[in-house]
Tab-separated table of C-alpha atoms and ligand atoms in Angstrom:
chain	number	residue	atom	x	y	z
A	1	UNK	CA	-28.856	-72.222	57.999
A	2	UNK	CA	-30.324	-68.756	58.561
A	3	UNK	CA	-28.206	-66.277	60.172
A	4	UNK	CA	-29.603	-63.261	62.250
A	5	UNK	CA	-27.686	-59.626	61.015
A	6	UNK	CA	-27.910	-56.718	62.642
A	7	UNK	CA	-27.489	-53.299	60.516
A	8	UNK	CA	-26.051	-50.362	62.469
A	9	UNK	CA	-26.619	-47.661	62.972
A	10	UNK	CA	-30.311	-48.613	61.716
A	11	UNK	CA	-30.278	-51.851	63.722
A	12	UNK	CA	-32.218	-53.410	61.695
A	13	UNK	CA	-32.246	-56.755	61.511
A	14	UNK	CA	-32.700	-59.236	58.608
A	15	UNK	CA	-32.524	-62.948	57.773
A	16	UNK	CA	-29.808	-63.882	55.258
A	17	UNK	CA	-29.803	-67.750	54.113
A	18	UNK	CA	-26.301	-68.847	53.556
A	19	UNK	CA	-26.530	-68.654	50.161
A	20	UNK	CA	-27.703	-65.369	49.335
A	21	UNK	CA	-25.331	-61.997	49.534
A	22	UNK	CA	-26.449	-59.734	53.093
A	23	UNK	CA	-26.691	-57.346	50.448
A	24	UNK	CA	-29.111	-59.174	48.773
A	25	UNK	CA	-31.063	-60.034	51.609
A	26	UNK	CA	-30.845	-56.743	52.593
A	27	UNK	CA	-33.012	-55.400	49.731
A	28	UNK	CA	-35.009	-58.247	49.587
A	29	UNK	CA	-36.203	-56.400	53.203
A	30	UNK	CA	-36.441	-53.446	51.490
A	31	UNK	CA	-33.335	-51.675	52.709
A	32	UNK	CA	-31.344	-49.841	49.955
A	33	UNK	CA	-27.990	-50.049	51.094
A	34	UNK	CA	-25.198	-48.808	49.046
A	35	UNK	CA	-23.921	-50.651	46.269
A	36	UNK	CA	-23.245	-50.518	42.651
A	37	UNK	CA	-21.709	-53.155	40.485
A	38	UNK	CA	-22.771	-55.683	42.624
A	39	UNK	CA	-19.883	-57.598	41.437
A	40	UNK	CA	-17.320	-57.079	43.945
A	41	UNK	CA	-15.169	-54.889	41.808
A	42	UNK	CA	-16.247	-51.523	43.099
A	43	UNK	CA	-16.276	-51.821	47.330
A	44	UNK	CA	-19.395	-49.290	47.042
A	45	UNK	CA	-20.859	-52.262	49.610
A	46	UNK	CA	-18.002	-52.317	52.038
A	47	UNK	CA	-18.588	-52.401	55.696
A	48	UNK	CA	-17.231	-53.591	58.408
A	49	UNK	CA	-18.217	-56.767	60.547
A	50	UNK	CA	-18.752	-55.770	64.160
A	51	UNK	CA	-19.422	-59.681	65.489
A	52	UNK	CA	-19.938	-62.570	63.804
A	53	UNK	CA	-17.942	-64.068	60.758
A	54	UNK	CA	-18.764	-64.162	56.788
A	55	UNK	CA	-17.678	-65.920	53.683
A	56	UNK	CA	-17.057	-65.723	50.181
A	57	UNK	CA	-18.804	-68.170	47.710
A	58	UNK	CA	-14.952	-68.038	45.895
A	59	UNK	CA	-11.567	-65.901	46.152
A	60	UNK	CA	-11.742	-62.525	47.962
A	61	UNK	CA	-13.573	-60.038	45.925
A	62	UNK	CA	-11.117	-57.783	43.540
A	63	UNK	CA	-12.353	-54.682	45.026
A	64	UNK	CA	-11.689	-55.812	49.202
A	65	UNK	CA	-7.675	-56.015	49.741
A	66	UNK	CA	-6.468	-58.817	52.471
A	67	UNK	CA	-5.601	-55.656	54.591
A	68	UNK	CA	-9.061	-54.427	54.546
A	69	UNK	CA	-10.250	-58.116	55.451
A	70	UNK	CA	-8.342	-58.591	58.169
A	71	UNK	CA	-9.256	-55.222	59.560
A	72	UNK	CA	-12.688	-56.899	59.502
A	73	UNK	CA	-14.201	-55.073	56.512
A	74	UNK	CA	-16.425	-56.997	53.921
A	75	UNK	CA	-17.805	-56.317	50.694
A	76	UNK	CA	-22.045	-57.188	51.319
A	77	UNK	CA	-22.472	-57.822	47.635
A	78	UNK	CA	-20.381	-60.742	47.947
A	79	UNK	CA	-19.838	-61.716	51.350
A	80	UNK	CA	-22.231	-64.924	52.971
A	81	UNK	CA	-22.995	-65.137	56.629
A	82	UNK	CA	-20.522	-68.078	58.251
A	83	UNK	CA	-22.069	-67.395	61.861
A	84	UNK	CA	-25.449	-67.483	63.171
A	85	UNK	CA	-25.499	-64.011	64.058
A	86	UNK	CA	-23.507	-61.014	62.471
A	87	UNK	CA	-23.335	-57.444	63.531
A	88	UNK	CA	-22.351	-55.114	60.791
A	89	UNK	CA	-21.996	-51.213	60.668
A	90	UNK	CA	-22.885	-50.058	57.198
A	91	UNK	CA	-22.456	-46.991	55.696
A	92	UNK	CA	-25.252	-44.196	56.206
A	93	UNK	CA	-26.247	-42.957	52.896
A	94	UNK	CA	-27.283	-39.569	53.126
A	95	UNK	CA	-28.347	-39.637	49.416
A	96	UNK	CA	-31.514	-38.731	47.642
A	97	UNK	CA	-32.450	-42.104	47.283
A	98	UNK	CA	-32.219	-43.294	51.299
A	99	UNK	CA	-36.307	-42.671	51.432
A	100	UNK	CA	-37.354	-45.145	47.913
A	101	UNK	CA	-38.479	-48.710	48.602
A	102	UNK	CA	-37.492	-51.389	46.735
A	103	UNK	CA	-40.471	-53.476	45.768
A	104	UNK	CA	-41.303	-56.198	43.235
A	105	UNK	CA	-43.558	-55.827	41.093
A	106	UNK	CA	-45.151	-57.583	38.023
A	107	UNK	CA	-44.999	-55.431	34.734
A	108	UNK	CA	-45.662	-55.560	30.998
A	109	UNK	CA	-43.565	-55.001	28.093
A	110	UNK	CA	-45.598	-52.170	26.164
A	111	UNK	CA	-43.045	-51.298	23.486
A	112	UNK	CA	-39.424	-52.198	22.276
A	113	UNK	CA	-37.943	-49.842	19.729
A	114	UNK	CA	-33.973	-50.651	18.374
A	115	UNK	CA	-31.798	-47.781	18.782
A	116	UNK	CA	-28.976	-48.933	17.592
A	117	UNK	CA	-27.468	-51.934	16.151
A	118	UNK	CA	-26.737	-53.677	19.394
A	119	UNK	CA	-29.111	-50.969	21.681
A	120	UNK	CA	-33.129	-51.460	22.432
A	121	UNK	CA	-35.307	-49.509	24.009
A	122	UNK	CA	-37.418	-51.124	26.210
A	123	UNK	CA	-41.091	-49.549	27.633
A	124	UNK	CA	-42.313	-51.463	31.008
A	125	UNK	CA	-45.841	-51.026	31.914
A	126	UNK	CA	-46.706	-51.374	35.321
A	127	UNK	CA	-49.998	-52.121	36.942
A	128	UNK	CA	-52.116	-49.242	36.836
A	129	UNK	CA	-52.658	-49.671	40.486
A	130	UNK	CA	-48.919	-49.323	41.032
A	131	UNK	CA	-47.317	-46.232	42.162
A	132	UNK	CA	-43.706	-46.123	41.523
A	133	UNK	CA	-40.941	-43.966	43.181
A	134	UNK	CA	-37.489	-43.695	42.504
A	135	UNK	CA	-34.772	-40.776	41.850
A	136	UNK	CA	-33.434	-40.443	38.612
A	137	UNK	CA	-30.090	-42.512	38.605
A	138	UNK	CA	-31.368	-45.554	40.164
A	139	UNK	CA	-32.056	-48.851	38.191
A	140	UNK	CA	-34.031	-51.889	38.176
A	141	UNK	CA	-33.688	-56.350	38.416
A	142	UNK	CA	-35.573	-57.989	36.178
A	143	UNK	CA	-35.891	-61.541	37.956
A	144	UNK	CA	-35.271	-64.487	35.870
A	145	UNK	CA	-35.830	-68.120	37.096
A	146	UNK	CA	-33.901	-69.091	39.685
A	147	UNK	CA	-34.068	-65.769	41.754
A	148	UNK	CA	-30.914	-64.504	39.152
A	149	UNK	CA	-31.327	-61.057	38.208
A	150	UNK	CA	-29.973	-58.921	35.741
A	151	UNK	CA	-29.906	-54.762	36.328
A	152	UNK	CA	-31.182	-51.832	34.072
A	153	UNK	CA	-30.930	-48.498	34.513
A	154	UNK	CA	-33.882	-45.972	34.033
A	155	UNK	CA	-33.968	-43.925	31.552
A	156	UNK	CA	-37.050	-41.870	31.560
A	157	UNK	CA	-36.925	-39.156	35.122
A	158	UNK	CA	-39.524	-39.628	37.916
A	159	UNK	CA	-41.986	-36.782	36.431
A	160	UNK	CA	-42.553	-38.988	33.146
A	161	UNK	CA	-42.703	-42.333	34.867
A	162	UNK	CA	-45.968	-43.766	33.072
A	163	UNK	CA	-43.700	-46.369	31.507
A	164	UNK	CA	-40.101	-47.470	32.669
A	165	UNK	CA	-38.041	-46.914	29.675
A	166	UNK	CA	-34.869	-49.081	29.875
A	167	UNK	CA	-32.130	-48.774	26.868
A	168	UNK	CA	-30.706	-52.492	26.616
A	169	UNK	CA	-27.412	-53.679	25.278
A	170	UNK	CA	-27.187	-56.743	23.750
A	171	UNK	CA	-24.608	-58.903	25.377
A	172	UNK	CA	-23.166	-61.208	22.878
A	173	UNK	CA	-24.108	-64.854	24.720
A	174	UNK	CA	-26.064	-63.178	27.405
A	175	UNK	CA	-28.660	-65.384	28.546
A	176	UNK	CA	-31.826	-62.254	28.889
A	177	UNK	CA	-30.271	-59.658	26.336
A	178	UNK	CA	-29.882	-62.188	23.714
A	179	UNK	CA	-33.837	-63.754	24.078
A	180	UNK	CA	-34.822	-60.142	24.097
A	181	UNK	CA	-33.694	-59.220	21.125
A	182	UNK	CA	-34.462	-62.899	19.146
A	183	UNK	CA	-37.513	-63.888	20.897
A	184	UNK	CA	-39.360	-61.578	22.952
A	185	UNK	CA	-42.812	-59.658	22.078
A	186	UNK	CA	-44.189	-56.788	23.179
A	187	UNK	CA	-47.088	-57.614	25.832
A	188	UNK	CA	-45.047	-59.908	27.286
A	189	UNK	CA	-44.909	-60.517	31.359
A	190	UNK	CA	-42.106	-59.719	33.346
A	191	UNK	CA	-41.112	-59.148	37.266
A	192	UNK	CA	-39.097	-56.603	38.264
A	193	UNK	CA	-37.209	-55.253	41.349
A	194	UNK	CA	-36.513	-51.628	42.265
A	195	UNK	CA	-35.643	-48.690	42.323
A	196	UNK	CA	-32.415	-49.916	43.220
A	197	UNK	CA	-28.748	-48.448	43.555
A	198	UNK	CA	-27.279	-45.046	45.022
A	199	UNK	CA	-26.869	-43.417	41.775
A	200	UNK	CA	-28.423	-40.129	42.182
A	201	UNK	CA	-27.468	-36.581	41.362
A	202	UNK	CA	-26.440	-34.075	44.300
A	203	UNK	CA	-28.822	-31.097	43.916
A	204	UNK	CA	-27.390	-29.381	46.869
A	205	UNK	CA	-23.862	-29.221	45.447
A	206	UNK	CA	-23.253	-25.845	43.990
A	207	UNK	CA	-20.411	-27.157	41.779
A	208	UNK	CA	-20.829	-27.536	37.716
A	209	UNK	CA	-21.348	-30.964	36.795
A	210	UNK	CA	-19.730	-33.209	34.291
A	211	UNK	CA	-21.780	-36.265	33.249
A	212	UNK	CA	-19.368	-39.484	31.259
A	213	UNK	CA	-21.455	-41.874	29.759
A	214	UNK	CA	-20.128	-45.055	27.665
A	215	UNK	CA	-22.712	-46.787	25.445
A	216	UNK	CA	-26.114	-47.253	27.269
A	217	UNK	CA	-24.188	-45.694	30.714
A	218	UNK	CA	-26.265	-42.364	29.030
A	219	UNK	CA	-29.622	-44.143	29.906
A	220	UNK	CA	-28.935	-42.847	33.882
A	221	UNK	CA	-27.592	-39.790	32.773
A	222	UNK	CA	-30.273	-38.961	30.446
A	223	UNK	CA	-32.692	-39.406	33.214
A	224	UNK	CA	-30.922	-36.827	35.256
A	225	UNK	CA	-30.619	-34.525	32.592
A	226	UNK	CA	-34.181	-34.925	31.970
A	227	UNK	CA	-35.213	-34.909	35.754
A	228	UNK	CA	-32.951	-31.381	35.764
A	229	UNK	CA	-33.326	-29.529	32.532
A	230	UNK	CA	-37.333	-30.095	32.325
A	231	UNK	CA	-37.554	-28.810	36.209
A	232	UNK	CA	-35.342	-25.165	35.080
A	233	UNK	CA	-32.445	-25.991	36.761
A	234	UNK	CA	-29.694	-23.761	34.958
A	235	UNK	CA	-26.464	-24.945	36.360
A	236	UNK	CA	-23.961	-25.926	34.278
A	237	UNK	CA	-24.335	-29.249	32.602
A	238	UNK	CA	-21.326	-31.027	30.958
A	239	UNK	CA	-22.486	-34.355	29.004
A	240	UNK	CA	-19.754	-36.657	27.510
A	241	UNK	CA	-20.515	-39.470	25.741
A	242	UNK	CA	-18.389	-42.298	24.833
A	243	UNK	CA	-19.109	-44.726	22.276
A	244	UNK	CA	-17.312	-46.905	19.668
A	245	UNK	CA	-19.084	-45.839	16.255
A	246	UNK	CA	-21.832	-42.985	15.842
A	247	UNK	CA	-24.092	-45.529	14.886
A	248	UNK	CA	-24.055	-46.105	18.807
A	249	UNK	CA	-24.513	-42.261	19.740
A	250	UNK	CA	-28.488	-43.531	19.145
A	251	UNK	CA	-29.896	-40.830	21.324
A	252	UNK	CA	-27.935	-37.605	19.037
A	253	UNK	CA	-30.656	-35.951	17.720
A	254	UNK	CA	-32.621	-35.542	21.344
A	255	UNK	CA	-28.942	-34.331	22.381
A	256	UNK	CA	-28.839	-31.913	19.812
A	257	UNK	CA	-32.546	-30.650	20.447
A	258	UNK	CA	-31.900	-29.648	23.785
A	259	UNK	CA	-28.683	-27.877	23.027
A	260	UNK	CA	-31.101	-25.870	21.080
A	261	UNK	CA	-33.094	-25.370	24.191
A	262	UNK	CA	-31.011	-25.415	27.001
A	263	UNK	CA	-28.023	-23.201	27.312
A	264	UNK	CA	-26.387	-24.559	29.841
A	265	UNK	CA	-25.912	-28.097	28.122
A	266	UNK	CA	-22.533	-28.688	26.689
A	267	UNK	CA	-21.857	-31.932	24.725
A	268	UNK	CA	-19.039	-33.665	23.623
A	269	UNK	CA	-19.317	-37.453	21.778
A	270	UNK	CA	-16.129	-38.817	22.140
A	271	UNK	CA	-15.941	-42.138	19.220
A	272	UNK	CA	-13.230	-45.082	20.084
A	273	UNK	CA	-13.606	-46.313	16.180
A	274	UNK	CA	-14.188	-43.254	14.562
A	275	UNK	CA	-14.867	-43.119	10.376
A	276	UNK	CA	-12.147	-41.616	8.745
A	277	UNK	CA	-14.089	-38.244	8.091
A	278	UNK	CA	-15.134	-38.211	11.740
A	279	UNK	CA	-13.958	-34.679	13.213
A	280	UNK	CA	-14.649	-34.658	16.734
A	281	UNK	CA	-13.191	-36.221	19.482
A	282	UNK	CA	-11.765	-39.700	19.287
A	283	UNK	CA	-10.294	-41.877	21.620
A	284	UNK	CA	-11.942	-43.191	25.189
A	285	UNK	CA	-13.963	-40.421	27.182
A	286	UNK	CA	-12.587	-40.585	30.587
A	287	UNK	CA	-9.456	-39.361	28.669
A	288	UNK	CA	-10.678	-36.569	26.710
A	289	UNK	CA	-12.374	-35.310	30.594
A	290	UNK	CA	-9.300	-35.428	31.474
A	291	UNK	CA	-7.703	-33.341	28.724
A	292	UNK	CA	-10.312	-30.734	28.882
A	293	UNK	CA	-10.517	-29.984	32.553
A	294	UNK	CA	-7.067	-30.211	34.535
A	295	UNK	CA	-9.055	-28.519	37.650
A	296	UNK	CA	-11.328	-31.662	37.938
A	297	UNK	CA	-11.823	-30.603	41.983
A	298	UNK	CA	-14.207	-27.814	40.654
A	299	UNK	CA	-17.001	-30.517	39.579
A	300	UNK	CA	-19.040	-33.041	40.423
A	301	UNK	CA	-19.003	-36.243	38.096
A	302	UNK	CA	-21.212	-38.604	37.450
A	303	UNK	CA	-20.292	-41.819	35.439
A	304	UNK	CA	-22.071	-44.662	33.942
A	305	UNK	CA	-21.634	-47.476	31.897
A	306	UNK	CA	-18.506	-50.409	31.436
A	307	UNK	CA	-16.849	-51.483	34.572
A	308	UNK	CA	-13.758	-50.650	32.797
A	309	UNK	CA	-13.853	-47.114	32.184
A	310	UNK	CA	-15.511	-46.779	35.504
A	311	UNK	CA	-12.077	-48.586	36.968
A	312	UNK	CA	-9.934	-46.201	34.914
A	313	UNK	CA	-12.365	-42.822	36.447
A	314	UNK	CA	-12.300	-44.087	39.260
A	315	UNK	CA	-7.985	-44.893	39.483
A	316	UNK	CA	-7.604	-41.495	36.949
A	317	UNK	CA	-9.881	-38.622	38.075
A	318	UNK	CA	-8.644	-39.047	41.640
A	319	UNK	CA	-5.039	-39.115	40.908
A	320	UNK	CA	-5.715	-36.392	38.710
A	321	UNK	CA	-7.292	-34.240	42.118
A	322	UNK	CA	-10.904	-35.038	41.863
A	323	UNK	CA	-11.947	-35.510	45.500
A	324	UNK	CA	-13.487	-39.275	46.207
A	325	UNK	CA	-16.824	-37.952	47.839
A	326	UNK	CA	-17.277	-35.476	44.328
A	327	UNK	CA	-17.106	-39.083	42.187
A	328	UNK	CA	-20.504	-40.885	42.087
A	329	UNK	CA	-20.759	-43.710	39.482
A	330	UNK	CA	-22.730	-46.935	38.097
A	331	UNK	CA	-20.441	-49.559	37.082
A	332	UNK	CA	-22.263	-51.693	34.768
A	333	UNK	CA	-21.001	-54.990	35.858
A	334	UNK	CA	-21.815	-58.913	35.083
A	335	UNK	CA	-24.609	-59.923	36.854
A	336	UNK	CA	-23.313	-62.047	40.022
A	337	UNK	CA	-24.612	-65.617	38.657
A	338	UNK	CA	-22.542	-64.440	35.415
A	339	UNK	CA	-19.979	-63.928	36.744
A	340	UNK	CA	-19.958	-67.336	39.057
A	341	UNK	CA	-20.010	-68.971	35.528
A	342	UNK	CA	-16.885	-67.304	33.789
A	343	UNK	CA	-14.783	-67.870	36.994
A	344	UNK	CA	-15.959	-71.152	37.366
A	345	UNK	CA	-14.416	-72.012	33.670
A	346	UNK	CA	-11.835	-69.946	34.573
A	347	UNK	CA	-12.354	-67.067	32.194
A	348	UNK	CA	-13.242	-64.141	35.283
A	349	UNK	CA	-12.679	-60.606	33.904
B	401	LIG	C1	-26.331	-51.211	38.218
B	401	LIG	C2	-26.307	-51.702	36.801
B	401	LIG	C3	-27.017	-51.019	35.827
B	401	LIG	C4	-26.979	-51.469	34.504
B	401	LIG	N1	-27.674	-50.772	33.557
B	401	LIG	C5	-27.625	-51.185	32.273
B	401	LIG	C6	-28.343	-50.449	31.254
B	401	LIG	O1	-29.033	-49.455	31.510
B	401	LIG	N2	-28.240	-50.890	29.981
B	401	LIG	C7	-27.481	-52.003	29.646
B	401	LIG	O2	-27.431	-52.345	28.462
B	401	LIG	N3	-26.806	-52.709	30.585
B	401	LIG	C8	-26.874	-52.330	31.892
B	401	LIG	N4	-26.202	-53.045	32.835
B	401	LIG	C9	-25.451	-54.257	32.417
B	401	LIG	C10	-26.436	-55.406	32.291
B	401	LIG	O3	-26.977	-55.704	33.568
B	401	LIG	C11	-25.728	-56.667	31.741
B	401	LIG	O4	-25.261	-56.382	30.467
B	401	LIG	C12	-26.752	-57.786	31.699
B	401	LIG	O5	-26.897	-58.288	33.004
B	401	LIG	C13	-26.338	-58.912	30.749
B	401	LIG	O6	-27.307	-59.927	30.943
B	401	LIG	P1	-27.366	-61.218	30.039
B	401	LIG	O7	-28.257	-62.201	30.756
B	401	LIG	O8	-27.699	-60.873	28.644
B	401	LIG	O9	-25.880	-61.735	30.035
B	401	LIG	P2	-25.270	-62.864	31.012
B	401	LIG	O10	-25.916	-64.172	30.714
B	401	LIG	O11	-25.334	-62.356	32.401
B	401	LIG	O12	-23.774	-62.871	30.561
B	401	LIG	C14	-23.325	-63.679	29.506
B	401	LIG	C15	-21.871	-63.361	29.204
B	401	LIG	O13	-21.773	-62.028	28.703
B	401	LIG	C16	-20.695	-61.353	29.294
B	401	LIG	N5	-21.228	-60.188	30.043
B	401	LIG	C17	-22.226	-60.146	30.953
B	401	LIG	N6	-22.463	-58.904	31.391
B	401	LIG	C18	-21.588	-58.124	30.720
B	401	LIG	C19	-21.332	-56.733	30.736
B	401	LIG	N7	-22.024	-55.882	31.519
B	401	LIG	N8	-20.360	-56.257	29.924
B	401	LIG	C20	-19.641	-57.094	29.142
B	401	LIG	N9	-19.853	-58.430	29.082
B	401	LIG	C21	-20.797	-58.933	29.873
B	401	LIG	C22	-20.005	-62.333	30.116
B	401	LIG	O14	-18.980	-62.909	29.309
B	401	LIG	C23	-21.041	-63.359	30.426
B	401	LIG	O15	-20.552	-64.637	30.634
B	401	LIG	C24	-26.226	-52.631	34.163
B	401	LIG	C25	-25.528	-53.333	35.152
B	401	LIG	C26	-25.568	-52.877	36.456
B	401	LIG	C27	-24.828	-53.648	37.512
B	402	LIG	S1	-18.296	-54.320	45.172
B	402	LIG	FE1	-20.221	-54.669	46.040
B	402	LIG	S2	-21.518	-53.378	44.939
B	402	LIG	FE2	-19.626	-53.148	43.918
C-alpha cells in the first residue's frame, strides 16, 4: 500500500510506501524536514498526526513517551503510515538550511588519508557538472544496496566544496566502515544523498558560541569553524573536543594553527584515557563545559558526535539553565537498518 500525507503548513504532499519512514519519504521528495539521529532517540522528527493513523516497525521509539503518543504526536524517522491518507503538521524550520535540496548524486572516491588509528579521511568527487549546496553542519547518505544508508557529516565548509571531505570512524563490525577501511580504493564509485540534516550554525545569534565535539563529531564543527573563521567573523569561538587518547585528537595541529591566527578561537581537548603525563583536561567533555561555564544561558552550543554524550548534553546543559532553543546538536546514531538488527537479536542500545 501507498499512503497519501499531507505536510502542513507546506501542504505538501508525498507518497510513503508502508515500509519506508514519512521521514524518509519525505526527503526522498526533496523536503528537508527536521531530524537528526534518525534513530528515534532524539524526537528532533516529532510531529503531530492531524488525521490518519501510523505505525512503528517495533516498540515505541525511546525518544516519543506513551503520553506524547496518545496526544497524537509521532516521531517521522520511525513512524510508518497505517492509513491511506495522513495529515501531519511538522515543524517549520526556520534554519539556514530550509532552502538546500537534497539530491542524489553519483560521486567518486578521489582520496582516503588515515587520521587516526580508527579515523579516515575520505575526499568525494562529484561530477564536474554537479553543483552542490549545502550549509556547513549538514551531512550526507551514502546508499548501499538495498536502499540502506549510512550518514556522514561534512567536513570541508561550502566555500571549499571541490571535494566532500568526510572524516570516517571505523565501526568495529560495521558493514560500510569496516570494507572501507579493508577493501576499498580510491577511484572507486559511490552514490550519495544530501545535504541532509538541520545542523547549522545561527549567524544571527549575537551570543558566544561553544562548539563540543566527541571523536569525528569535530568533522561538523570544523566545517563551521572553517565556514566562520575564513569569512572574518570575530565572535567568540569556544571549541571542545572530546576524545579517548590524543592519538584520536587527529586534526591538533590545524587546531593549533588557527589559534595562531584567529584570536577569538579558544580550545580545550578534553582525553577520557589520558597517558599518565597528560596535563590537560581529562574526563568526558560535556562535563568539563559544564565545569567551566556555570552561566551556560549566555551561549549557543553546538554538539556533535556519540548519541551518548549528546543524551547526557542534552538531559545536563538544560538542567544546568541552557535554554532548549540555544541547544542544536547531531547525534551520531546507528543507522536505522542497524539498529533493526541489534534489536532484533535483542542487543538494542
Ligand atoms: C547525522 C549523522 C552524522 C554522522 N556523521 C558521522 C561522521 O561524520 N563520522 C563518523 O565516523 N560517523 C558519523 N556518523 C555515524 C555513522 O553513520 C555510523 O558510524 C555508520 O553508519 C556505521 O556504519 P557501518 O555500516 O560501518 O556499521 P553498521 O553495519 O551500521 O553497524 C554495525 C554495528 O556497529 C554498531 N554501530 C553502528 N553505528 C554505531 C555508532 N554510530 N556508534 C557505535 N556503534 C555503532 C552497532 O553495534 C551495529 O550493529 C553519523 C551518524 C549520523 C546519524
Ligand atoms: S528521533 Fe527521529 S531523527 Fe532523532
Amino acid at each position: 500500500m501507498t499512503s497519501s500525507v499531507t505536510l502542513l503548513p507546506g501542504r505538501q504532499v508525498i507518497a510513503v510506501t508502508e515500509s519506508e519512514s514519512i521521514l524518509d519519504a519525505a526527503l526522498r521528495a526533496g523536503i528537508n524536514l527536521p531530524h537528526s539521529c534518525k534513530g528515534g532517540h532524539c524526537a528532533s522528527c516529532r510531529a503531530r498526526i492531524l488525521s490518519g493513523a501510523v505505525r512503528y516497525p517495533s516498540d515505541l521509539p525511546p525518544g516519543l513517551t506513551p503520553q506524547e503518543q496518545a496526544e497524537g504526536f509521532a516521531l517521522l524517522c520511525q513512524a510508518r503510515p497505517a492509513s491511506a491518507e495522513l495529515t501531519i503538521e511538522v515543524r517549520q524550520t526556520h534554519t539556514p538550511v530550509a532552502d538546500t535540496q537534497v539530491r542524489s548524486i553519483p560521486c567518486r572516491i578521489e582520496h582516503m588519508t588515515p587520521l587516526a588509528p580508527d579515523v579516515m579521511e575520505v575526499r568525494l568527487r562529484l561530477p564536474q557538472s554537479e553543483v552542490f549546496t549545502f550549509i556547513a553542519g549538514q551531512y550526507i547518505d551514502i546508499m548501499l544496496p538495498g536502499s540502506r544508508r549510512r550518514s556522514f557529516s561534512l567536513a570541508n565548509p561550502p566555500h571549499d566544496a571541490g571535494q566532500l571531505e568526510l572524516h570516517v570512524r571505523r565501526v568495529r563490525g560495521g558493514e560500510f566502515t569496516q570494507q572501507l577501511f579493508e577493501s576499498m580504493k580510491e577511484k572507486m564509485l559511490l552514490r550519495i544523498e544530501g545535504p541532509l540534516g538541520q545542523f547549522a550554525f545561527r549567524e544571527d545569534s549575537v551570543r558566544p558560541a561553544l562548539l563540543v565535539g566527541g571523536g569525528t563529531g569535530y568533522a561538523p564543527l570544523r566545517a563551521m569553524l572553517r565556514s566562520l573563521l575564513e569569512r572574518g567573523d570575530t565572535r567568540p569561538l569556544h571549541l571542545y573536543w572530546g576524545a579517548a587518547t590524543q592519538a584520536d585528537l587527529y586534526a591538533e595541529p590545524e587546531i593549533r594553527q588557527w589559534l595562531t591566527q584567529y584570536p577569538n578561537l579558544q580550545y580545550t581537548p578534553v582525553l577520557s584515557a589520558p597517558p599518565a603525563d597528560w596535563s590537560g583536561r581529562s574526563g568526558l567533555v560535556h562535563a568539563a563545559v559544564l565545569a567551566d561555564h556555570p552561566r551556560l544561558a549566555d551561549f549557543d552550543i553546538y554538539a556533535a558526535g556519540p548519541p551518548a554524550m549528546i543524551e547526557a548534553i542534552r538531559h545536563e546543559f538544560v538542567a544546568a539553565g541552557l535554554p532548549r532553543d540555544q541547544l542544536f546538536f547531531d547525534s551520531f546514531d546507528y543507522a536505522p537498518d542497524a539498529l533493526a538488527k541489534l534489536k532484533a537479536a535483542g542487543v538494542a542500545p
